[in-house]
PDB file of N, CA, C and O in Angstrom:
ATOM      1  N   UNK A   1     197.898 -34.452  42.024  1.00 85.00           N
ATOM      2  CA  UNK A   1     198.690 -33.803  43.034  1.00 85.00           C
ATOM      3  C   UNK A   1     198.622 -32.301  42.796  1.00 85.00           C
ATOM      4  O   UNK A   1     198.665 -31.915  41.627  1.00 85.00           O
ATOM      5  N   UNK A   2     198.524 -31.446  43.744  1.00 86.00           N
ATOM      6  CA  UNK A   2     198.588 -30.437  43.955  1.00 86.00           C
ATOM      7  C   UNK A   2     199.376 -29.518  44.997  1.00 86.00           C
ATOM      8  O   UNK A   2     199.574 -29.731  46.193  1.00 86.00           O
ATOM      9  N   UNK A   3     199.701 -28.627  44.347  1.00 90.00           N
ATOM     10  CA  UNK A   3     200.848 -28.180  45.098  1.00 90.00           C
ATOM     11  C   UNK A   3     200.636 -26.944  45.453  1.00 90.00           C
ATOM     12  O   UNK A   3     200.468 -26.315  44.408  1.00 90.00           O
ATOM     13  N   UNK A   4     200.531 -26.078  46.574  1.00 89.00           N
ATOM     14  CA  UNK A   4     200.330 -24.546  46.908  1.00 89.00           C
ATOM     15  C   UNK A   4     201.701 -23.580  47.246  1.00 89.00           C
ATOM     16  O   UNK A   4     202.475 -23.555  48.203  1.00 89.00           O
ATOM     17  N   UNK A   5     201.646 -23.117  46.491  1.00 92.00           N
ATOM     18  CA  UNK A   5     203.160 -22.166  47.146  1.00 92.00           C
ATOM     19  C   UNK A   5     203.037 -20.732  47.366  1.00 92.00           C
ATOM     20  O   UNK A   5     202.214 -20.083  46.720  1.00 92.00           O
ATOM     21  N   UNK A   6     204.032 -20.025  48.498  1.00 94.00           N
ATOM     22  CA  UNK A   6     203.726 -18.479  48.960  1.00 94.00           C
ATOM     23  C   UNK A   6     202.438 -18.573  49.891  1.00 94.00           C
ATOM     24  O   UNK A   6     201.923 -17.461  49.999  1.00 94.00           O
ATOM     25  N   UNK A   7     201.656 -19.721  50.706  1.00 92.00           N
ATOM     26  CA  UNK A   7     200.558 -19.219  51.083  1.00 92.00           C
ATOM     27  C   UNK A   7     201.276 -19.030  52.176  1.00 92.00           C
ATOM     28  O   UNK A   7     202.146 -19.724  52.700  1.00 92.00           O
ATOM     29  N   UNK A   8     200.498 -17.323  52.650  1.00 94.00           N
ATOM     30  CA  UNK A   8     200.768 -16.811  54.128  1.00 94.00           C
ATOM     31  C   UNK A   8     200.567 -17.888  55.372  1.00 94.00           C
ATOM     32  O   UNK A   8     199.794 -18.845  55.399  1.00 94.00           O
ATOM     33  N   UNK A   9     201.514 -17.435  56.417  1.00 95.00           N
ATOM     34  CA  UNK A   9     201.424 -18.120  57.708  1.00 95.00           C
ATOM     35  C   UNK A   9     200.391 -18.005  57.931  1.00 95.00           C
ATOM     36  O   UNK A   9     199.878 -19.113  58.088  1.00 95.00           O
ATOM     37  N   UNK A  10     199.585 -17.066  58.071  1.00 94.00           N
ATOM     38  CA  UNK A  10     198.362 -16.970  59.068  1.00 94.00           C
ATOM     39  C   UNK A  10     197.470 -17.745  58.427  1.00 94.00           C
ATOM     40  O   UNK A  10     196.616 -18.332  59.091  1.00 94.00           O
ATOM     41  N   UNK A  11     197.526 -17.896  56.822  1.00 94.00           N
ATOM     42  CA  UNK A  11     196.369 -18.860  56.610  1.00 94.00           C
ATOM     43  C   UNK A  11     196.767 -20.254  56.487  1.00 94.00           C
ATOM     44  O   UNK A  11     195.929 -21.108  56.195  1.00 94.00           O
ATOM     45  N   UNK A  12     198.269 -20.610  56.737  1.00 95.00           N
ATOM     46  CA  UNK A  12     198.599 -21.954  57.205  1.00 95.00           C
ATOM     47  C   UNK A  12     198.253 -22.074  58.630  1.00 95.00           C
ATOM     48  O   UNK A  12     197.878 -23.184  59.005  1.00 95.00           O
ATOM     49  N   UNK A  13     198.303 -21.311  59.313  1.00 95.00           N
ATOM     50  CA  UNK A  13     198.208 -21.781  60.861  1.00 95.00           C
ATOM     51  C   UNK A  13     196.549 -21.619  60.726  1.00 95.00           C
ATOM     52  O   UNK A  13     195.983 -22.514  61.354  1.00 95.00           O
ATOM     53  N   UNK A  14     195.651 -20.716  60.076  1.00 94.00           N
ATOM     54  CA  UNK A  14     194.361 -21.344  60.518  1.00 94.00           C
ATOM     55  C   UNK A  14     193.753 -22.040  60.106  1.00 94.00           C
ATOM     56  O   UNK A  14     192.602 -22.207  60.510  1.00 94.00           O
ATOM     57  N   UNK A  15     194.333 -22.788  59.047  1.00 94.00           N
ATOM     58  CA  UNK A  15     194.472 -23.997  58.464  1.00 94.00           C
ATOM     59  C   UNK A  15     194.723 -25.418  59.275  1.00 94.00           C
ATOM     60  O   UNK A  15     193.850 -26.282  59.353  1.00 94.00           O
ATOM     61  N   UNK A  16     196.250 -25.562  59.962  1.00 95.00           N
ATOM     62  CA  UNK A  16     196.187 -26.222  60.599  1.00 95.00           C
ATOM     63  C   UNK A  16     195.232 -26.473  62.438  1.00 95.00           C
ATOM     64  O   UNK A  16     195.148 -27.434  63.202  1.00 95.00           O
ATOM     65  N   UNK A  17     194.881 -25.547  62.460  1.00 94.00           N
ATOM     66  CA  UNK A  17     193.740 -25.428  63.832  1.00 94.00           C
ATOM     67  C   UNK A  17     192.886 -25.986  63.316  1.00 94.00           C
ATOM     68  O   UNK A  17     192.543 -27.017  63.893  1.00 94.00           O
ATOM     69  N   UNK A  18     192.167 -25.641  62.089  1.00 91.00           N
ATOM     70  CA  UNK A  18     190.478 -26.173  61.848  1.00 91.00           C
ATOM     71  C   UNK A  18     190.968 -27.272  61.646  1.00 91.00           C
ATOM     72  O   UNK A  18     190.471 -28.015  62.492  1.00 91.00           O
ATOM     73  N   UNK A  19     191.672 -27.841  61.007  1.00 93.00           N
ATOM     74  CA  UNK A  19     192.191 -29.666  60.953  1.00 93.00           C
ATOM     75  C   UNK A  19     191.993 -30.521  62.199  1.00 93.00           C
ATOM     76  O   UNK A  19     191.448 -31.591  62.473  1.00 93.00           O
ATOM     77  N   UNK A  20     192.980 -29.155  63.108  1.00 93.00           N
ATOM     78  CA  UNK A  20     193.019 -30.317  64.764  1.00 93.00           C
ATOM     79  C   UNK A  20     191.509 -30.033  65.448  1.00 93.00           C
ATOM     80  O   UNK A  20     191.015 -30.662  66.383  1.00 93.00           O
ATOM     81  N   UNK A  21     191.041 -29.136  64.864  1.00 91.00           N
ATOM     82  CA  UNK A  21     189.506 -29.306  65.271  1.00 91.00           C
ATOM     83  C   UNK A  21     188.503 -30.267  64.755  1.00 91.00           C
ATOM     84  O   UNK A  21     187.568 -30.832  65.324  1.00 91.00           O
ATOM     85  N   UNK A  22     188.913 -30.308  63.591  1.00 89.00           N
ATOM     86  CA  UNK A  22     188.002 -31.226  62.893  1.00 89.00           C
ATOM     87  C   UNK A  22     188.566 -32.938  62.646  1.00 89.00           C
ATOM     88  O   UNK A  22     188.035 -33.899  62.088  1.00 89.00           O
ATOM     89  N   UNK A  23     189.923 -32.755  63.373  1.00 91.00           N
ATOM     90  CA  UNK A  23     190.257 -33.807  63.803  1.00 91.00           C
ATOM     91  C   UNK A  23     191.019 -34.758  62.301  1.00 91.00           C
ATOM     92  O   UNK A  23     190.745 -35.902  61.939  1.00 91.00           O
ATOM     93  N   UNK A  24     191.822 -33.967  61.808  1.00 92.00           N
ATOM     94  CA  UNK A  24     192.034 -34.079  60.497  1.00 92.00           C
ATOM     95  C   UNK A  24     193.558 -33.997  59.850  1.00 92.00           C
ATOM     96  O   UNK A  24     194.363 -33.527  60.654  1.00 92.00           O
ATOM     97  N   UNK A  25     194.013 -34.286  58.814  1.00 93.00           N
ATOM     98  CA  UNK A  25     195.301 -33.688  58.546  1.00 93.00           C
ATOM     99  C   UNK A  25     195.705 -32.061  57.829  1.00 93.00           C
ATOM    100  O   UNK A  25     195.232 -31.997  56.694  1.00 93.00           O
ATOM    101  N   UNK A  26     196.037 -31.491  58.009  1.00 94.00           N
ATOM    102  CA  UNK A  26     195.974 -30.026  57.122  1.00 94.00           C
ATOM    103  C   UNK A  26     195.743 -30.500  55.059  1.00 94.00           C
ATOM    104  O   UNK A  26     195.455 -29.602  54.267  1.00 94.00           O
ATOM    105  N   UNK A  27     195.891 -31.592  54.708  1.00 94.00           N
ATOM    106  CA  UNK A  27     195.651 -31.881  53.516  1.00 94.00           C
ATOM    107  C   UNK A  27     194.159 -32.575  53.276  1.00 94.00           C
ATOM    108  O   UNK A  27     193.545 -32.686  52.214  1.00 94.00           O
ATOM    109  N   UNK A  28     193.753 -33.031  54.695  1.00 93.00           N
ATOM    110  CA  UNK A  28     192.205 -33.778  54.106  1.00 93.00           C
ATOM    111  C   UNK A  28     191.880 -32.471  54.400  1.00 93.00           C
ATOM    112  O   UNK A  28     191.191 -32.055  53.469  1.00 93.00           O
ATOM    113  N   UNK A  29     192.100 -31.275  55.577  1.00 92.00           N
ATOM    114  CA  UNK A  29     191.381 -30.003  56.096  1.00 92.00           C
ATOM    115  C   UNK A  29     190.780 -29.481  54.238  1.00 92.00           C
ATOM    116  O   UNK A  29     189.588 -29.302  53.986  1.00 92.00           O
ATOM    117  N   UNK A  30     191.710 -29.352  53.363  1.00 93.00           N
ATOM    118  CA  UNK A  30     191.786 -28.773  52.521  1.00 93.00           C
ATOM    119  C   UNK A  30     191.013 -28.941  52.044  1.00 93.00           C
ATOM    120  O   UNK A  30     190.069 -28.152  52.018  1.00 93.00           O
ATOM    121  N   UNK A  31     191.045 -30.288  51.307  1.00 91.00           N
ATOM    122  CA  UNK A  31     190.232 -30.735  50.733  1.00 91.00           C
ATOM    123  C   UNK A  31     188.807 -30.895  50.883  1.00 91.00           C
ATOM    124  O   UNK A  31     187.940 -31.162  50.051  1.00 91.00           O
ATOM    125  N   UNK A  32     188.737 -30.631  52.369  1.00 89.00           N
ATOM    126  CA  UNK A  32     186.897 -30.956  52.699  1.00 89.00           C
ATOM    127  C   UNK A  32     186.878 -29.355  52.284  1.00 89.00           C
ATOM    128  O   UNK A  32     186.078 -28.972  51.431  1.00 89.00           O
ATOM    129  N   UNK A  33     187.549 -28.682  52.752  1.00 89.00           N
ATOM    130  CA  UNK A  33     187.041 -26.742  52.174  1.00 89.00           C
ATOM    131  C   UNK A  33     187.167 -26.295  50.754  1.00 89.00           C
ATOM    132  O   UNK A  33     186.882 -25.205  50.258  1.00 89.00           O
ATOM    133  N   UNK A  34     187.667 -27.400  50.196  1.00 90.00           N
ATOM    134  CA  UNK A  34     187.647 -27.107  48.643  1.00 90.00           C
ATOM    135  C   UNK A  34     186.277 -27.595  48.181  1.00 90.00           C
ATOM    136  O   UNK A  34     185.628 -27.070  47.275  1.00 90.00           O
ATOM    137  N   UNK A  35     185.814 -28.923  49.082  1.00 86.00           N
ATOM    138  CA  UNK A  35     184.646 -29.392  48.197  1.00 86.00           C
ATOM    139  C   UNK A  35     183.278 -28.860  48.601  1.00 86.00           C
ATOM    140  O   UNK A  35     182.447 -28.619  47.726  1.00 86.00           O
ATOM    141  N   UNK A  36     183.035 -28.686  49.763  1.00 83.00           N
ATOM    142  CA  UNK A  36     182.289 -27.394  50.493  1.00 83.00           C
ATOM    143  C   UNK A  36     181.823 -26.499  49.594  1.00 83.00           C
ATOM    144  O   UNK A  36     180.694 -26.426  49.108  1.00 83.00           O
ATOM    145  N   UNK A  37     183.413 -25.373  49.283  1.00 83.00           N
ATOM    146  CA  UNK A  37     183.149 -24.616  48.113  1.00 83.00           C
ATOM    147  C   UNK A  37     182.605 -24.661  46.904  1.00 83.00           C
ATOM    148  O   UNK A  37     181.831 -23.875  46.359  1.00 83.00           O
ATOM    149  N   UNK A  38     183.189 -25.876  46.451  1.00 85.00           N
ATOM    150  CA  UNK A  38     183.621 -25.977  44.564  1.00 85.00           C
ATOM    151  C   UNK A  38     182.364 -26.999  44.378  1.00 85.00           C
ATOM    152  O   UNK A  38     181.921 -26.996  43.230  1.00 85.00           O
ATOM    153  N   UNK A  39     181.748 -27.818  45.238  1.00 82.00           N
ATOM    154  CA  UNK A  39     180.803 -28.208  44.711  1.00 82.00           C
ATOM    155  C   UNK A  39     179.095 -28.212  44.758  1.00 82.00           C
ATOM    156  O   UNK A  39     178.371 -28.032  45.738  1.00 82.00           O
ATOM    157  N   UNK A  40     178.764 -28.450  43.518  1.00 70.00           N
ATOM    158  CA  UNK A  40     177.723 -27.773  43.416  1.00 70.00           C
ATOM    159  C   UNK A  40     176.780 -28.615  44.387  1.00 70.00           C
ATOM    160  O   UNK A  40     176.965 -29.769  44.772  1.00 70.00           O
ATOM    161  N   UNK A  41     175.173 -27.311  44.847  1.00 68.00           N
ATOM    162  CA  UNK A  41     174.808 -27.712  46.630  1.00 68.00           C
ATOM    163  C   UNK A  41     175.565 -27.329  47.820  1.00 68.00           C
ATOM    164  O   UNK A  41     174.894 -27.125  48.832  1.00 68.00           O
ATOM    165  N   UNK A  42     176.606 -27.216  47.883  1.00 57.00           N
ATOM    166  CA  UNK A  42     177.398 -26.414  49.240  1.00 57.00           C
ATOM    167  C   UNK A  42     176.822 -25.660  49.332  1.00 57.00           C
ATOM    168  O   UNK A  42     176.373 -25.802  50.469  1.00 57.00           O
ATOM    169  N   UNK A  43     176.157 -24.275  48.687  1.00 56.00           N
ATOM    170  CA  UNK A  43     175.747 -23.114  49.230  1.00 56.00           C
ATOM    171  C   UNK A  43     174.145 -23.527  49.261  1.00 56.00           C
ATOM    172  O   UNK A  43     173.590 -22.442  49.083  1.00 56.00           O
ATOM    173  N   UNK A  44     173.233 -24.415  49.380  1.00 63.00           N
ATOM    174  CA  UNK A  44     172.365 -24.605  49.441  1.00 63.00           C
ATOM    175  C   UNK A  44     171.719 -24.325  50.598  1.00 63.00           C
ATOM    176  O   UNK A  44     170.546 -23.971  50.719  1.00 63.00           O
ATOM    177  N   UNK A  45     172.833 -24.563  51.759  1.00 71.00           N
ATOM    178  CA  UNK A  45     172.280 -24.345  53.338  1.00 71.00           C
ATOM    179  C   UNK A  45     171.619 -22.300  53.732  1.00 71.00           C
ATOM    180  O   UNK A  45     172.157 -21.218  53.499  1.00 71.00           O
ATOM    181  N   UNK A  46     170.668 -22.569  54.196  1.00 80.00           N
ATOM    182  CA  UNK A  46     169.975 -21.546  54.945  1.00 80.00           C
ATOM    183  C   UNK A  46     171.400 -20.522  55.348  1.00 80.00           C
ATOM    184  O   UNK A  46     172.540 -20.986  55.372  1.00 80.00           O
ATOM    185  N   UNK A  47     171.130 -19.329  55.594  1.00 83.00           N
ATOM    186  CA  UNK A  47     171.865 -18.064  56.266  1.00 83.00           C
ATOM    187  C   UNK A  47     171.894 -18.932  58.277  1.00 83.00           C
ATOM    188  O   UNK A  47     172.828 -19.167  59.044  1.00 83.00           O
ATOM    189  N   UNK A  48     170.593 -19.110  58.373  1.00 85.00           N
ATOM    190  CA  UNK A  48     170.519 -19.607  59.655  1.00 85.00           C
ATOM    191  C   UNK A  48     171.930 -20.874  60.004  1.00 85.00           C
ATOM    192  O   UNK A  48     173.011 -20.883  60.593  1.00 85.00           O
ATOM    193  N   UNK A  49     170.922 -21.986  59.080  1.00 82.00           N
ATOM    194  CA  UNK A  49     171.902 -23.048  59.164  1.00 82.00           C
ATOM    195  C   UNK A  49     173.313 -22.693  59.136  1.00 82.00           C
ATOM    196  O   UNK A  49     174.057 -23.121  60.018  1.00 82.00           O
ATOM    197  N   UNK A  50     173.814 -21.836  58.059  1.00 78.00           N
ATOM    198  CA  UNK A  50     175.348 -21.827  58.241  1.00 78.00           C
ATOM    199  C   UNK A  50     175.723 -21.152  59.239  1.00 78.00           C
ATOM    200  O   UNK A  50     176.926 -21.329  59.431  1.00 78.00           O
ATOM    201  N   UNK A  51     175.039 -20.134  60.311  1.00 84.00           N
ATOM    202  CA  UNK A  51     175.341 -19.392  61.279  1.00 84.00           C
ATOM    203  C   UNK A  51     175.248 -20.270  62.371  1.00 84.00           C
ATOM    204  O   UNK A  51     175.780 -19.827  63.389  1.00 84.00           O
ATOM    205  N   UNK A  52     174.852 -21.127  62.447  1.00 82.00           N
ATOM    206  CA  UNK A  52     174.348 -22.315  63.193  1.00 82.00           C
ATOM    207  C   UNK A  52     176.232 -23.009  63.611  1.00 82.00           C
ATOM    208  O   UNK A  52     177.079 -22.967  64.504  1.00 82.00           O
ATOM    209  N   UNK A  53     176.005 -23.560  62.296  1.00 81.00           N
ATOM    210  CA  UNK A  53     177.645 -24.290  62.257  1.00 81.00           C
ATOM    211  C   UNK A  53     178.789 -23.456  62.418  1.00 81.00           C
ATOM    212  O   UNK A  53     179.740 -23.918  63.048  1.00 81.00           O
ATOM    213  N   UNK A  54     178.857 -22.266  61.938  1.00 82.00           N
ATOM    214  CA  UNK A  54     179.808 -21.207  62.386  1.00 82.00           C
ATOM    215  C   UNK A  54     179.994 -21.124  64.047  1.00 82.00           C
ATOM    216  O   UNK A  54     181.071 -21.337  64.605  1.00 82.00           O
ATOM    217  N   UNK A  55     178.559 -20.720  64.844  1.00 83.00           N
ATOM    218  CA  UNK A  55     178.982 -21.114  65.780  1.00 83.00           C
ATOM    219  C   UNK A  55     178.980 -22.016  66.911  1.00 83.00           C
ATOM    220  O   UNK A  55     179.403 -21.834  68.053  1.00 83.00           O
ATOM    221  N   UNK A  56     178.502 -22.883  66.456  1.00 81.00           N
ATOM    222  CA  UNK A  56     179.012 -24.356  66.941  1.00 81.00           C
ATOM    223  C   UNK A  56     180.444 -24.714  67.039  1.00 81.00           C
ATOM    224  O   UNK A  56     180.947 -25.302  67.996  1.00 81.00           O
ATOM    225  N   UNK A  57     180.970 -24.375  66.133  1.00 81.00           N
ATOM    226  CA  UNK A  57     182.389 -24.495  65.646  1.00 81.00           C
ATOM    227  C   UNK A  57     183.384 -23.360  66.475  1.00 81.00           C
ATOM    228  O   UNK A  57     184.465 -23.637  66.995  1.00 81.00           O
ATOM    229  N   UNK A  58     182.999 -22.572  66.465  1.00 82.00           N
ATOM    230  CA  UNK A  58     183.891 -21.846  67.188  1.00 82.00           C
ATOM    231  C   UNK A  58     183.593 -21.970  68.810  1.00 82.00           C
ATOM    232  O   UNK A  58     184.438 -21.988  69.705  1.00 82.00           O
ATOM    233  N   UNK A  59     182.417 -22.037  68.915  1.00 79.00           N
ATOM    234  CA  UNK A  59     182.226 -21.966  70.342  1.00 79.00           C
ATOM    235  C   UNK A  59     182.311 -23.630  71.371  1.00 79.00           C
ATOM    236  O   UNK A  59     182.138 -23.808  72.577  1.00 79.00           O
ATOM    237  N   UNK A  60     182.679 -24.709  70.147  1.00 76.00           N
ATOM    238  CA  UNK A  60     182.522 -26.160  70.599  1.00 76.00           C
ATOM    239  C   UNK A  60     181.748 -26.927  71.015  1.00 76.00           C
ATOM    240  O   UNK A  60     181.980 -27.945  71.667  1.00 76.00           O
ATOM    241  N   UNK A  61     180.819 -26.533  70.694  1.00 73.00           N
ATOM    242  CA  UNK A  61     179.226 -27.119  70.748  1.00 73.00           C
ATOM    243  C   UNK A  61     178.549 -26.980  71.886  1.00 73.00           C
ATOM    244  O   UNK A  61     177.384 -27.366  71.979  1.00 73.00           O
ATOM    245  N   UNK A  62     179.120 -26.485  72.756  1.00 70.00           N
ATOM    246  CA  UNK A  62     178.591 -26.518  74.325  1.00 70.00           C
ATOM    247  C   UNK A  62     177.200 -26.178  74.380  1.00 70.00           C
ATOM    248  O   UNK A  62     176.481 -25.389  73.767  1.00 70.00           O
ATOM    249  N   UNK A  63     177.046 -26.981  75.263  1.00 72.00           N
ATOM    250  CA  UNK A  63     175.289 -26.382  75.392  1.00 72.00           C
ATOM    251  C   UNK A  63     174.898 -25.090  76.586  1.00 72.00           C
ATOM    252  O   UNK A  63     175.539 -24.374  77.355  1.00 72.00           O
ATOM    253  N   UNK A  64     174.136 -25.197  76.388  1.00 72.00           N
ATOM    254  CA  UNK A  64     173.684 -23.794  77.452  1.00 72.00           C
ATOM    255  C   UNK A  64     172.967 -24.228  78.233  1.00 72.00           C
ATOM    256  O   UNK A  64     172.235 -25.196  78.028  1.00 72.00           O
ATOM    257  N   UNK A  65     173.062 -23.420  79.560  1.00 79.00           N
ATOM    258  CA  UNK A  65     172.251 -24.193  80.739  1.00 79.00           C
ATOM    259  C   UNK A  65     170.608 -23.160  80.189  1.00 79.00           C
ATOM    260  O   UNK A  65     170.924 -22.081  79.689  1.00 79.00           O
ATOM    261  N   UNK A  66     169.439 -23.347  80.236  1.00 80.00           N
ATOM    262  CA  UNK A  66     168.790 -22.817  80.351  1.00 80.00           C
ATOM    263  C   UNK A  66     168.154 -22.600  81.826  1.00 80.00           C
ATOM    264  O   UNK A  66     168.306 -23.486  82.668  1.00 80.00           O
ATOM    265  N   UNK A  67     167.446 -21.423  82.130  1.00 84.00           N
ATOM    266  CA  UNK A  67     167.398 -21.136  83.263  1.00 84.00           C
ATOM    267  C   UNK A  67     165.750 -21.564  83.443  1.00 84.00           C
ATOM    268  O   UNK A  67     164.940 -21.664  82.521  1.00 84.00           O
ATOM    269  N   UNK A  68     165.464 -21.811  85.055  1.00 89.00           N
ATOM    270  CA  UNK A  68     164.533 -22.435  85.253  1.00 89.00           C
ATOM    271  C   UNK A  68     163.048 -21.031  84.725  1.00 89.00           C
ATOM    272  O   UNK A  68     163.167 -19.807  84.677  1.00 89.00           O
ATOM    273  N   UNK A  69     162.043 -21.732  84.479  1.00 89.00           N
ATOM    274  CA  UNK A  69     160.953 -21.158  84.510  1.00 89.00           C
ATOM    275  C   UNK A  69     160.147 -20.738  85.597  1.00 89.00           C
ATOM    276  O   UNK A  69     160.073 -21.443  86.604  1.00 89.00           O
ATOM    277  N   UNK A  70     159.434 -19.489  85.487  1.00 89.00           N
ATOM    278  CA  UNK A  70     158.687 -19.179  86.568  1.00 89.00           C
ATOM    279  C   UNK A  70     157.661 -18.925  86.469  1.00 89.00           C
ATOM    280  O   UNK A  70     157.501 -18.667  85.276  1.00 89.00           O
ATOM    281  N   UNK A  71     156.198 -18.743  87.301  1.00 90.00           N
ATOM    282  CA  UNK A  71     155.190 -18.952  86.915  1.00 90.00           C
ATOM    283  C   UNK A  71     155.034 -17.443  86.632  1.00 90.00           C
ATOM    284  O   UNK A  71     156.052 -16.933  87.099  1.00 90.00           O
ATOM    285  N   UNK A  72     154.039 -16.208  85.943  1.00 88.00           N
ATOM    286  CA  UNK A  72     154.156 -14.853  85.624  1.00 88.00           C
ATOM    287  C   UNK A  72     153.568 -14.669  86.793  1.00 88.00           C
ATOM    288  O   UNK A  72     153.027 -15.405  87.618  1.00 88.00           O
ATOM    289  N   UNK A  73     153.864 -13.114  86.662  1.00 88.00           N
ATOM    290  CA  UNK A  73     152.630 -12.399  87.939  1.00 88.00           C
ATOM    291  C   UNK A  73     151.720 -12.424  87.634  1.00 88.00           C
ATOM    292  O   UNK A  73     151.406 -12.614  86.459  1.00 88.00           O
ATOM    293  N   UNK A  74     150.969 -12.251  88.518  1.00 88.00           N
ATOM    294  CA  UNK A  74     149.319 -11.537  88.419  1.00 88.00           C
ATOM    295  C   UNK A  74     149.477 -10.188  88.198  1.00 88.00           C
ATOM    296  O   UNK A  74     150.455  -9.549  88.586  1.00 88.00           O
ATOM    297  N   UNK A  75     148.412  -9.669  87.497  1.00 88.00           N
ATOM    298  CA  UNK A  75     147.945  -8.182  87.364  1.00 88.00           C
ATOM    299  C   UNK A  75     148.211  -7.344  88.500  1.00 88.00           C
ATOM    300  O   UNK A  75     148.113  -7.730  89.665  1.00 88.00           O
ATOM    301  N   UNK A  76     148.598  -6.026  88.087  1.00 87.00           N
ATOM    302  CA  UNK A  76     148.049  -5.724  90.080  1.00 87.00           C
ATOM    303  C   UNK A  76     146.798  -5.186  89.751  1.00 87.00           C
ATOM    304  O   UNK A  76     146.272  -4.652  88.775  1.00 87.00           O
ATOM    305  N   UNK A  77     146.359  -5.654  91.417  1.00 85.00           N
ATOM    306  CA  UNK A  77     144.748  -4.897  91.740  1.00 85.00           C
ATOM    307  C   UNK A  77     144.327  -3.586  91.171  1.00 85.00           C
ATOM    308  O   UNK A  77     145.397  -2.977  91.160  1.00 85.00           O
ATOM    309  N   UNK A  78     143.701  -3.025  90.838  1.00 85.00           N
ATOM    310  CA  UNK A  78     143.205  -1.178  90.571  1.00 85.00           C
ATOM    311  C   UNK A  78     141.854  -1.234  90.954  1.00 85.00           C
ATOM    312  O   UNK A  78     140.921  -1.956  90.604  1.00 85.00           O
ATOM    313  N   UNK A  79     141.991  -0.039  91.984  1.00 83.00           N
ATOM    314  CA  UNK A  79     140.580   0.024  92.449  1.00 83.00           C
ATOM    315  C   UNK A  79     139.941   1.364  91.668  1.00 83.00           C
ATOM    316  O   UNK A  79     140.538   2.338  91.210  1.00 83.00           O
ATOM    317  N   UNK A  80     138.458   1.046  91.684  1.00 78.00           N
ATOM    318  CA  UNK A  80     137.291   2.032  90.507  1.00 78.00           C
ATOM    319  C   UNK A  80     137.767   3.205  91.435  1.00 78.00           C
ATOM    320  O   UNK A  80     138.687   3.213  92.253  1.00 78.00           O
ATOM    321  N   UNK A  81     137.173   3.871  91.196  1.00 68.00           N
ATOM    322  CA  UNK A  81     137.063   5.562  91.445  1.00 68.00           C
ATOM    323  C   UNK A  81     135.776   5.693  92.158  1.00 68.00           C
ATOM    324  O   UNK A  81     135.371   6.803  92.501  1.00 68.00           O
TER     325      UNK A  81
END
C-alpha cells in the first residue's frame, strides 16, 4: 500500500482525466504511469513513436480525411527563339 500526500490539485485533476480517458480508476491510472516510467524498456520507444501516442491521445485518435489526388500539370509550352 501506498499512500501520496500534499499532491497538488492540478496534478490530481490531470490525473483523474487521463484515467477517464484511458478508461480507468485514478489508482490503476497511477500505476500504469509508474510502470511506464520505473520499468526497465519503457523508454525504449522511438522520439517518433512516443510523439505518435502523445498525439493520438490528446487529439483522440481521429483520423484525417485525406484530400483527393490530382493528376500534375504539364510543362508549359516555350517557344525557340
Amino acid at each position: 500500500m501506498l499512500t501520496v500526500r500534499n499532491l497538488d490539485e492540478a496534478i490530481k485533476s490531470r490525473l483523474r482525466i487521463k484515467a477517464a480517458q484511458h478508461g480507468c480508476s485514478m489508482e490503476e491510472e497511477t500505476r500504469r504511469i509508474l510502470r511506464e516510467v520505473l520499468l526497465p524498456g519503457s523508454h525504449q520507444r522511438g522520439l517518433g513513436t512516443r510523439l505518435h501516442h502523445q498525439i493520438v491521445e490528446l487529439s483522440g485518435g481521429g483520423e484525417l480525411e485525406l484530400p483527393a489526388r490530382s493528376l500534375p500539370r504539364s510543362a508549359p509550352f516555350v517557344e525557340d527563339d
